[in-house]
Coordinates of C-alpha atoms in Angstrom, one line a residue:
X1 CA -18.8 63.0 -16.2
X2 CA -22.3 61.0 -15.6
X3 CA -22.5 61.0 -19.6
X4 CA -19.0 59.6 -19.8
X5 CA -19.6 57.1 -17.4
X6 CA -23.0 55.6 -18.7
X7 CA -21.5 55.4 -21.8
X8 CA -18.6 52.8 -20.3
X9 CA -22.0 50.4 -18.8
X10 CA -23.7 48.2 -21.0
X11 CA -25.5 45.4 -19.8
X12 CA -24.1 42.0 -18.2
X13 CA -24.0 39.8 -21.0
X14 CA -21.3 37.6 -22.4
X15 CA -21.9 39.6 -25.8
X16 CA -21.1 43.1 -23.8
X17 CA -18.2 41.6 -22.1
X18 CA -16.6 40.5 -26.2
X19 CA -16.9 43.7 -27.4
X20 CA -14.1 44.8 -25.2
X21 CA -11.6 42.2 -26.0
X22 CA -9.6 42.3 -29.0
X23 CA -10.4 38.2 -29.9
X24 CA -11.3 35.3 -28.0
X25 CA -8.9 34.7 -25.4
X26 CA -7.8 31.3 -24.2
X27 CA -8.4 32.3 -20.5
X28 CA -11.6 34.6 -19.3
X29 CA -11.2 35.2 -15.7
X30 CA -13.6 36.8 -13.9
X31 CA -12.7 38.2 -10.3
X32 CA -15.0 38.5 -7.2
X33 CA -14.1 41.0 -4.4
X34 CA -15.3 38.7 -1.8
X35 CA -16.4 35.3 -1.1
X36 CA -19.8 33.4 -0.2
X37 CA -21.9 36.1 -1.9
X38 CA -24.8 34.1 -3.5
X39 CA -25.6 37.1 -6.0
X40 CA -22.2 37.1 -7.4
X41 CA -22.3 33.7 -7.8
X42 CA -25.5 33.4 -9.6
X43 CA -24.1 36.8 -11.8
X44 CA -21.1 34.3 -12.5
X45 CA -23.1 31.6 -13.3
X46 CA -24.9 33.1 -15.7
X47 CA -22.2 35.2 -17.4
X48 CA -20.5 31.6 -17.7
X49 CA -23.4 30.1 -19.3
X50 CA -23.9 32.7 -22.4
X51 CA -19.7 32.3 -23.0
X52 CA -19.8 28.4 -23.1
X53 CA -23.1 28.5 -25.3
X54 CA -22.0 31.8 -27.4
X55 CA -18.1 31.5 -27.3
X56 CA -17.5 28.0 -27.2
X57 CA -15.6 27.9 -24.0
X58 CA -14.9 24.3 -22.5
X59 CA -13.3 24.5 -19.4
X60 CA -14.9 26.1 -16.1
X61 CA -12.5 26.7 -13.3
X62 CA -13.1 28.0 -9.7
X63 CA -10.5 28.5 -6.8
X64 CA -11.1 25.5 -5.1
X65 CA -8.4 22.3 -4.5
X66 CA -7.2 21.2 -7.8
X67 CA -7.6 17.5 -6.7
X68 CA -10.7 17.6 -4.9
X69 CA -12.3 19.3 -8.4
X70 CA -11.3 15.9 -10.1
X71 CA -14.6 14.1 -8.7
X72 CA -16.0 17.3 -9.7
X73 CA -14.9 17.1 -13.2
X74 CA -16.2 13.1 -13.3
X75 CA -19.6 14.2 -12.5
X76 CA -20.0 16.3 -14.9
X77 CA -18.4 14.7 -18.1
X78 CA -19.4 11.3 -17.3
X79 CA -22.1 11.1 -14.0
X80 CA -19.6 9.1 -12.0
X81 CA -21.2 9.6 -8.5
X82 CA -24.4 11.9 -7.6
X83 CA -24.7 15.6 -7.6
X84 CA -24.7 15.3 -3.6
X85 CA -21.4 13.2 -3.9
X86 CA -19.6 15.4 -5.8
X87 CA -20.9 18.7 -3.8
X88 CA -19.0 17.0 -0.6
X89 CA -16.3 15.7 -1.9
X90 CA -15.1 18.0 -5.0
X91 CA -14.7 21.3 -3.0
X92 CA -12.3 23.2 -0.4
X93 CA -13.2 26.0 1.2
X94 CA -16.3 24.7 2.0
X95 CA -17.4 25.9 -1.4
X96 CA -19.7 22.9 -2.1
X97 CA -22.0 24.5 0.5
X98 CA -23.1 27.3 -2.0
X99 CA -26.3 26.9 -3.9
X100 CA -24.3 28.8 -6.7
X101 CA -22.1 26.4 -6.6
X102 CA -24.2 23.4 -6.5
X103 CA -26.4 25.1 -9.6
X104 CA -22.9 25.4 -11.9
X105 CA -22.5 22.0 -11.6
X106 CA -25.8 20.5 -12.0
X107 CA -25.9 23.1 -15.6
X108 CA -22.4 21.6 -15.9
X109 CA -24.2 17.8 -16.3
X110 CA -27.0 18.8 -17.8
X111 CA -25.4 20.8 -20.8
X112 CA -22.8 17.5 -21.3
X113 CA -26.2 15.5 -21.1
X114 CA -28.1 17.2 -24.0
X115 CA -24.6 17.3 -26.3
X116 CA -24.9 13.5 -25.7
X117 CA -28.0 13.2 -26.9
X118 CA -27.8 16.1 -29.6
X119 CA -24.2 13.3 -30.7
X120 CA -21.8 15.9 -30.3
X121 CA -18.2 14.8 -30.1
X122 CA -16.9 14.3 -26.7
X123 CA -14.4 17.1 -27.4
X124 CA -17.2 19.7 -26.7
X125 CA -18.6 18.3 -23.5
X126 CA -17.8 20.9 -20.6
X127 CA -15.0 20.2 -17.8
X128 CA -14.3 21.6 -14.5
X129 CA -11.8 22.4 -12.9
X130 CA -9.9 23.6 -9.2
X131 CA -7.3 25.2 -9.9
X132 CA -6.4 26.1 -6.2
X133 CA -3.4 24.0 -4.8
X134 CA -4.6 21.7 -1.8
X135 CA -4.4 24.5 0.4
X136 CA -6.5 25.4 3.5
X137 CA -6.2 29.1 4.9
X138 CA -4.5 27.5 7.9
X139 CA -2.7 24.8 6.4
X140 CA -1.4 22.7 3.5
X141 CA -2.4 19.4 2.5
X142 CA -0.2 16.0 3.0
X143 CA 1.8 15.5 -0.5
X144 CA 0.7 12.0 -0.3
X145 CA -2.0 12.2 -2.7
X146 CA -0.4 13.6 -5.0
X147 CA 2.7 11.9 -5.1
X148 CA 1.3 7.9 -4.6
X149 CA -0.8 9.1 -7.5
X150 CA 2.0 10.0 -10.0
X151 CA 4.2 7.2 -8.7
X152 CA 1.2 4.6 -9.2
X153 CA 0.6 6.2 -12.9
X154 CA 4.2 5.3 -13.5
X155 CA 5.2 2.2 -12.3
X156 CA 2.3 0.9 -13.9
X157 CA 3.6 1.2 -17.3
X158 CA 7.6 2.3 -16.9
X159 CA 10.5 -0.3 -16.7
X160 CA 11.0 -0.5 -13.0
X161 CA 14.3 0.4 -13.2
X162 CA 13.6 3.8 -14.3
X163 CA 11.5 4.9 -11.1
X164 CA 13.5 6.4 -8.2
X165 CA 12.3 5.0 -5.3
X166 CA 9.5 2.5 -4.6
X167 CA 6.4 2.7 -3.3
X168 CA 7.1 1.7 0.1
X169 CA 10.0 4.1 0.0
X170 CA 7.5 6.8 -0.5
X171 CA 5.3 5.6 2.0
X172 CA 8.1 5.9 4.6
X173 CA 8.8 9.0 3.7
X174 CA 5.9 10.5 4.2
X175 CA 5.0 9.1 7.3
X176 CA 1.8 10.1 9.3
X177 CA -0.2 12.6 7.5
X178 CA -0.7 14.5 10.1
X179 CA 2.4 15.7 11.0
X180 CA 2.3 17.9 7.5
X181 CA -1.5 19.2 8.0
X182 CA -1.0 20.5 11.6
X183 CA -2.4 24.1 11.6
X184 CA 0.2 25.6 14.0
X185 CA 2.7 24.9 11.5
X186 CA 1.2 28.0 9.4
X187 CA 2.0 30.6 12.8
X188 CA 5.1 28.6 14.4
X189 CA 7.3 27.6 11.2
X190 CA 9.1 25.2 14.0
X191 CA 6.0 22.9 14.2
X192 CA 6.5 22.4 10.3
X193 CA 8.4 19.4 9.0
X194 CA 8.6 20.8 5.4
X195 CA 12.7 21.3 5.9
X196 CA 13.4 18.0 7.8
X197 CA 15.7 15.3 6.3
X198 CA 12.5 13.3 4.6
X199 CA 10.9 16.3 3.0
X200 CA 14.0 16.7 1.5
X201 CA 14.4 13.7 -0.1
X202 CA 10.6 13.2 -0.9
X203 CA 11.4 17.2 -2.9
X204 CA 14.0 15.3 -5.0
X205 CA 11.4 12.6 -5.8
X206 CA 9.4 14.7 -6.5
X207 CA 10.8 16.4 -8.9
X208 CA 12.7 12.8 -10.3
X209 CA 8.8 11.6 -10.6
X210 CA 7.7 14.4 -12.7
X211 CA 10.8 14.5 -15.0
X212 CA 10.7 10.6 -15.6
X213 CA 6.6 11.2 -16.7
X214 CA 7.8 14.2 -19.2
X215 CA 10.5 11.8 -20.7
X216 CA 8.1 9.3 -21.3
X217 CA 5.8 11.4 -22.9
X218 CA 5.3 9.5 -26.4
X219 CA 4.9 6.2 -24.5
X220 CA 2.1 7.2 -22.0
X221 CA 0.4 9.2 -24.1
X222 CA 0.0 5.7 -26.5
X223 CA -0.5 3.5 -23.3
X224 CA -3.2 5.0 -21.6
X225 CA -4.5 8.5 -23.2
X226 CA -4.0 12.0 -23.2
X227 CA -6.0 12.8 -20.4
X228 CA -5.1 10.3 -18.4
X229 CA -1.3 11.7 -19.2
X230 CA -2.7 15.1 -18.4
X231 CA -3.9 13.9 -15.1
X232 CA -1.0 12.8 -14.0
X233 CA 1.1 16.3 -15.0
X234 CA -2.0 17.3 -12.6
X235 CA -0.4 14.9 -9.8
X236 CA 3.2 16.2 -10.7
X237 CA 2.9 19.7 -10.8
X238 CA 0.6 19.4 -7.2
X239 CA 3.1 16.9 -5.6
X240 CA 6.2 19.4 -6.5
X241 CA 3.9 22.3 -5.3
X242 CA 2.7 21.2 -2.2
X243 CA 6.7 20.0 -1.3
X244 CA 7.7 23.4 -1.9
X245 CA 4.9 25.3 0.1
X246 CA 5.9 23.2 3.1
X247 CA 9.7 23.7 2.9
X248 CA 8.8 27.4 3.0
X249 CA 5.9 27.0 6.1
X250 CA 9.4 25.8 8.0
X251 CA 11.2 29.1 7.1
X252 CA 12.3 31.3 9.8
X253 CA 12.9 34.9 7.1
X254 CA 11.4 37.8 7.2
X255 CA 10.1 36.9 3.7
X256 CA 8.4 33.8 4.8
X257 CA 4.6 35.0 3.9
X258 CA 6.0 36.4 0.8
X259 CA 7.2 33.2 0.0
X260 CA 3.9 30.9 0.4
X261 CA 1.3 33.2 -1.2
X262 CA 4.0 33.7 -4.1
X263 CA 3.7 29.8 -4.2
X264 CA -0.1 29.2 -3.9
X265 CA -0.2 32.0 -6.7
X266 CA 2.7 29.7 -8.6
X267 CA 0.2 26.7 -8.5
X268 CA -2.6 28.4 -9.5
X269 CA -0.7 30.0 -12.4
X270 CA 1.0 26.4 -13.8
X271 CA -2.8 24.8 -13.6
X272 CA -4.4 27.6 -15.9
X273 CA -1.7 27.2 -17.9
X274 CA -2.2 23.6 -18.5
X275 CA -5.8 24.2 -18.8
X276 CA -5.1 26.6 -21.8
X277 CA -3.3 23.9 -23.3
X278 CA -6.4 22.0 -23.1
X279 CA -8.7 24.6 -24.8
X280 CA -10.6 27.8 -23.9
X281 CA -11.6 28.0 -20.1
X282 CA -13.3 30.2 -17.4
X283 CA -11.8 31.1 -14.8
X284 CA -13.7 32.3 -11.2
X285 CA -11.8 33.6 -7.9
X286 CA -11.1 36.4 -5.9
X287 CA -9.6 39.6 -8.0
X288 CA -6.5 39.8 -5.7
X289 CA -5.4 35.9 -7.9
X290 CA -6.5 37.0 -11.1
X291 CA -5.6 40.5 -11.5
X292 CA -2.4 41.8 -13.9
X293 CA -0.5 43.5 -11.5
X294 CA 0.6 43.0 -8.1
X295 CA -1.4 41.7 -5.2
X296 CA -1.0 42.7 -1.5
X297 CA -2.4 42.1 1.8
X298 CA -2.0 42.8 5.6
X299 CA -1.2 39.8 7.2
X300 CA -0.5 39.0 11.1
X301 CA 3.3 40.1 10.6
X302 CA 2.8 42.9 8.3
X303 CA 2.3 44.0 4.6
X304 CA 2.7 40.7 1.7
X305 CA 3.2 41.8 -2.0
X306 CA 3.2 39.2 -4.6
X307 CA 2.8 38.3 -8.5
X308 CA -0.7 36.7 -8.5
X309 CA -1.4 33.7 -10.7
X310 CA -3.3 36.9 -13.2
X311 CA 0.0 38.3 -13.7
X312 CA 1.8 35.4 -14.4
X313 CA -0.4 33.6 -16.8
X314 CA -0.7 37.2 -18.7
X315 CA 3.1 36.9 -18.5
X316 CA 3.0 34.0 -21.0
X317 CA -0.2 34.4 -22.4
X318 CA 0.2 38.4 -23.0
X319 CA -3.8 39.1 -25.1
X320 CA -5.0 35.4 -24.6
X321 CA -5.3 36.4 -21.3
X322 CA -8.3 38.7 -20.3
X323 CA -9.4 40.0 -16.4
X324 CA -12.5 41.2 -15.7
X325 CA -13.1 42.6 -11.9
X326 CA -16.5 42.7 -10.1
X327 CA -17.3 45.6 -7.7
X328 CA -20.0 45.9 -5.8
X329 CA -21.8 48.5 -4.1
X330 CA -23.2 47.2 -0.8
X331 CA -23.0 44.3 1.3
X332 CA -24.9 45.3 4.3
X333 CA -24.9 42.3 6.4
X334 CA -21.6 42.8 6.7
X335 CA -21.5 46.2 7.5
X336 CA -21.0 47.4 3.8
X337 CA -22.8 50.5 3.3
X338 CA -23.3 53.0 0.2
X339 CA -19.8 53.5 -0.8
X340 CA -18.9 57.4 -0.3
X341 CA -19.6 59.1 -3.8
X342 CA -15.9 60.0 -4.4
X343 CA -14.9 56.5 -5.1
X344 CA -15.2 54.5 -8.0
X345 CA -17.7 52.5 -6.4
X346 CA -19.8 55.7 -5.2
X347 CA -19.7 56.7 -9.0
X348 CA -20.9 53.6 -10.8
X349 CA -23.5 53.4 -8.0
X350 CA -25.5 56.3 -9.1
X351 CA -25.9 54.5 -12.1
X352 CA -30.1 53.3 -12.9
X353 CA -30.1 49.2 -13.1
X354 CA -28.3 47.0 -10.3
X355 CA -25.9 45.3 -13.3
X356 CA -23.2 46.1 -15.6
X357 CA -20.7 45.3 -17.5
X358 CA -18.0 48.6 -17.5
X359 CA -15.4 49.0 -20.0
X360 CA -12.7 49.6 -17.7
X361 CA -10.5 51.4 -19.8
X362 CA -12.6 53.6 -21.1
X363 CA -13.9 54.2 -17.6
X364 CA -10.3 55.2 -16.2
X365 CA -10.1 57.8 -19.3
X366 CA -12.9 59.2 -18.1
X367 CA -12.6 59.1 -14.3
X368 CA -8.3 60.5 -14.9
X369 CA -9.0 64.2 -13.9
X370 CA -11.2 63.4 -11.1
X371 CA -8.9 61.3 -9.2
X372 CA -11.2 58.9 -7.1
X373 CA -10.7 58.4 -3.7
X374 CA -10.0 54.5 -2.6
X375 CA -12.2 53.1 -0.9
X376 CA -12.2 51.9 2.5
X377 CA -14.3 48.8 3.5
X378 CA -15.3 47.7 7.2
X379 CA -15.3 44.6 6.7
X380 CA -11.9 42.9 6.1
X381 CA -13.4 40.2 3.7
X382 CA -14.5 42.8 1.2
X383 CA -11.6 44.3 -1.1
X384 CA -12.5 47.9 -3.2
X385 CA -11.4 48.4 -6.6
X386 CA -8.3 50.1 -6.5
X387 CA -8.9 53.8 -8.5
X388 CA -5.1 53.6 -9.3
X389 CA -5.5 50.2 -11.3
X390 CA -8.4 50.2 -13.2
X391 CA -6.9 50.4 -16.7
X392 CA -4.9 46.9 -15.7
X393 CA -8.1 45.2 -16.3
X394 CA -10.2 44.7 -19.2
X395 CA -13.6 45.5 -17.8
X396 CA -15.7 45.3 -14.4
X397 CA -18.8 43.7 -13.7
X398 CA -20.5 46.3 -11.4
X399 CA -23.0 44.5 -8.9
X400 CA -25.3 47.5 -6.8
X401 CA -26.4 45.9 -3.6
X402 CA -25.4 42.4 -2.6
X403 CA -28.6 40.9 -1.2

């Protein structure tokens, strides 16, 4: 059993992590089991670096607001604004916070920097991206940014007469922003206004807005450019999003959870699907988004099962899509001890170094007679590999002690 399992580990290196994927795919996610952990960050950023300079990957994308990232993505393809700027202003979740964070991007402009210099073609300078809907744990963002945006793209450059509404229409509409980010709204669906007679309407907009841009495809695309095009699909696709999540934050079911992580999930998915469009990419969150099969959680009204955005971008990418998990051993500031040596976790933690790439698969083969136990964690921001599942992915990062 040992020999079987020190045969799955190799060494955390983007070359180890190739060698278990049948080609290149078009999205590489790797998952974290929990958040703010400066050591899985710098493993990620790292890991990240040896794909973009080995594989050629363009496109690095963390959970974190798809809108905010834009300022993000400025930085570090053209140095509008300063690091500091972009650290404030490019990230939810207070994710701009993290030194791991803050050292991705400052690679990020660096690398774009020396392809300048070196004269390589714009096409391989390195983007990032959130792909995270503008969604707080508590609430949901106003759809105003998202839907002045789209409309101002348009009317710019349609025949008037084609747009649905005007500006000012929209602006009505909307109202007061903060009658859609109140945080009660996410615990008492009566405090929402995501199902009252405006929301409504501004949901057919919506939806009229992102149709008339997709009609006019061939004329914006020769106006302006294809990524300003692409930016505003980005402004679409959120506006629609963010309408939908708050008609559902007003529901009254029994399936009203269900309903809003299935939609955050549903955002995340349709952005990593437009960034495959774009070209290879990197993708960093939690495992519960990224994973094949199905997610779950215990929320304040009881068990939530959903499709995460993994399993629906495998969906339509089938091999071009590729998961790798990260376990860990220990977090002991959090109460994370040495996991019990029936688990999975136990297992790969008797192993010598404190990093490795496992190939999953191979790993499940060898663990099948054995039957791991799960693992239970303390903490509730740390989530175990689940024994059950570890064939769905196509290889684990293993980190030993989270320092």
């Amino acid at each position: 059993m040992a020999a079987d399992i020190k045969d799955a580990a190799h060494a955390v290196e983007a070359a180890a992590v190739m060698r278990l994927l049948p080609a290149r795919p078009r999205i590489l996610a790797l998952g974290e089991p929990t958040h703010g952990e400066e050591t899985l960050l710098e493993v990620r950023n790292e890991l990240f670096r040896q794909l973009v300079e080995q594989q050629g990957y363009r496109t690095i994308a963390i959970e974190s607001d798809c809108l905010k990232g834009l300022a993000v993505d400025d930085y570090v393809t053209s140095g509008t604004g300063t690091l500091d700027e972009a650290m404030e202003h490019g990230f939810s979740h207070g994710w701009g916070a993290f030194e791991g964070n803050r050292e991705l991007v400052r690679w990020m402009r660096a690398h774009n920097v020396r392809a300048d210099r070196d004269d390589r073609p714009a096409s391989e300078r390195l983007r990032f991206a959130g792909f995270d809907g503008p969604l707080e744990i508590t609430a949901a963002a106003s759809p105003r940014q998202a839907l002045t945006a789209l409309h101002g793209y348009l009317a710019a450059r349609v025949d008037a007469d084609l747009l649905p509404c005007t500006g000012e229409t929209l602006d009505r509409l909307l109202g007061a922003d903060d009658r859609w980010t109140d945080p009660a709204a996410m615990t008492d669906p009566a405090r929402s206004v995501g199902q009252s007679a405006d929301a409504a309407r501004l949901r057919l907009l919506a939806d009229d807005l992102a149709a008339l841009l997709d009609t006019q495809t061939p004329h914006l695309i020769t106006a302006t450019s294809r990524a300003e095009w692409d930016r505003a699909r980005l402004y679409g696709r959120t506006a629609t999003g963010l309408l939908r999540y708050h008609h559902w934050m007003a529901d009254l079911s029994p399936a009203r959870m269900t309903r809003l992580v299935s939609v955050r999930d549903q955002m995340m998915a349709h952005n990593l699907l437009a960034l495959a469009e774009r070209g290879p990419a990197l993708v960093h969150a939690n495992n519960g988004h990224l994973q094949r099969s199905r997610s779950a959680m215990r929320m304040w009204q009881g068990p939530v099962e959903w499709w995460s955005a993994g399993a629906l971008v495998h969906a339509h990418l089938g091999e071009e899509y590729a998961f790798v998990a990260t376990a860990l051993g220990t977090i002991r500031h959090q109460g994370v001890d040495t996991p019990p040596p029936d688990t999975v976790e136990g297992l790969l933690y008797t192993l010598p170094e404190d990093r490795y790439v496992i190939d999953a698969r191979r790993l499940a083969t060898a663990l099948d007679a054995t039957r791991p136990a799960p693992r239970e964690s303390p903490w509730f921001g740390y989530a175990p590999l689940d024994p059950a599942r570890l064939a769905d992915s196509d290889g684990i990062v293993f980190v030993k002690d989270v320092s």
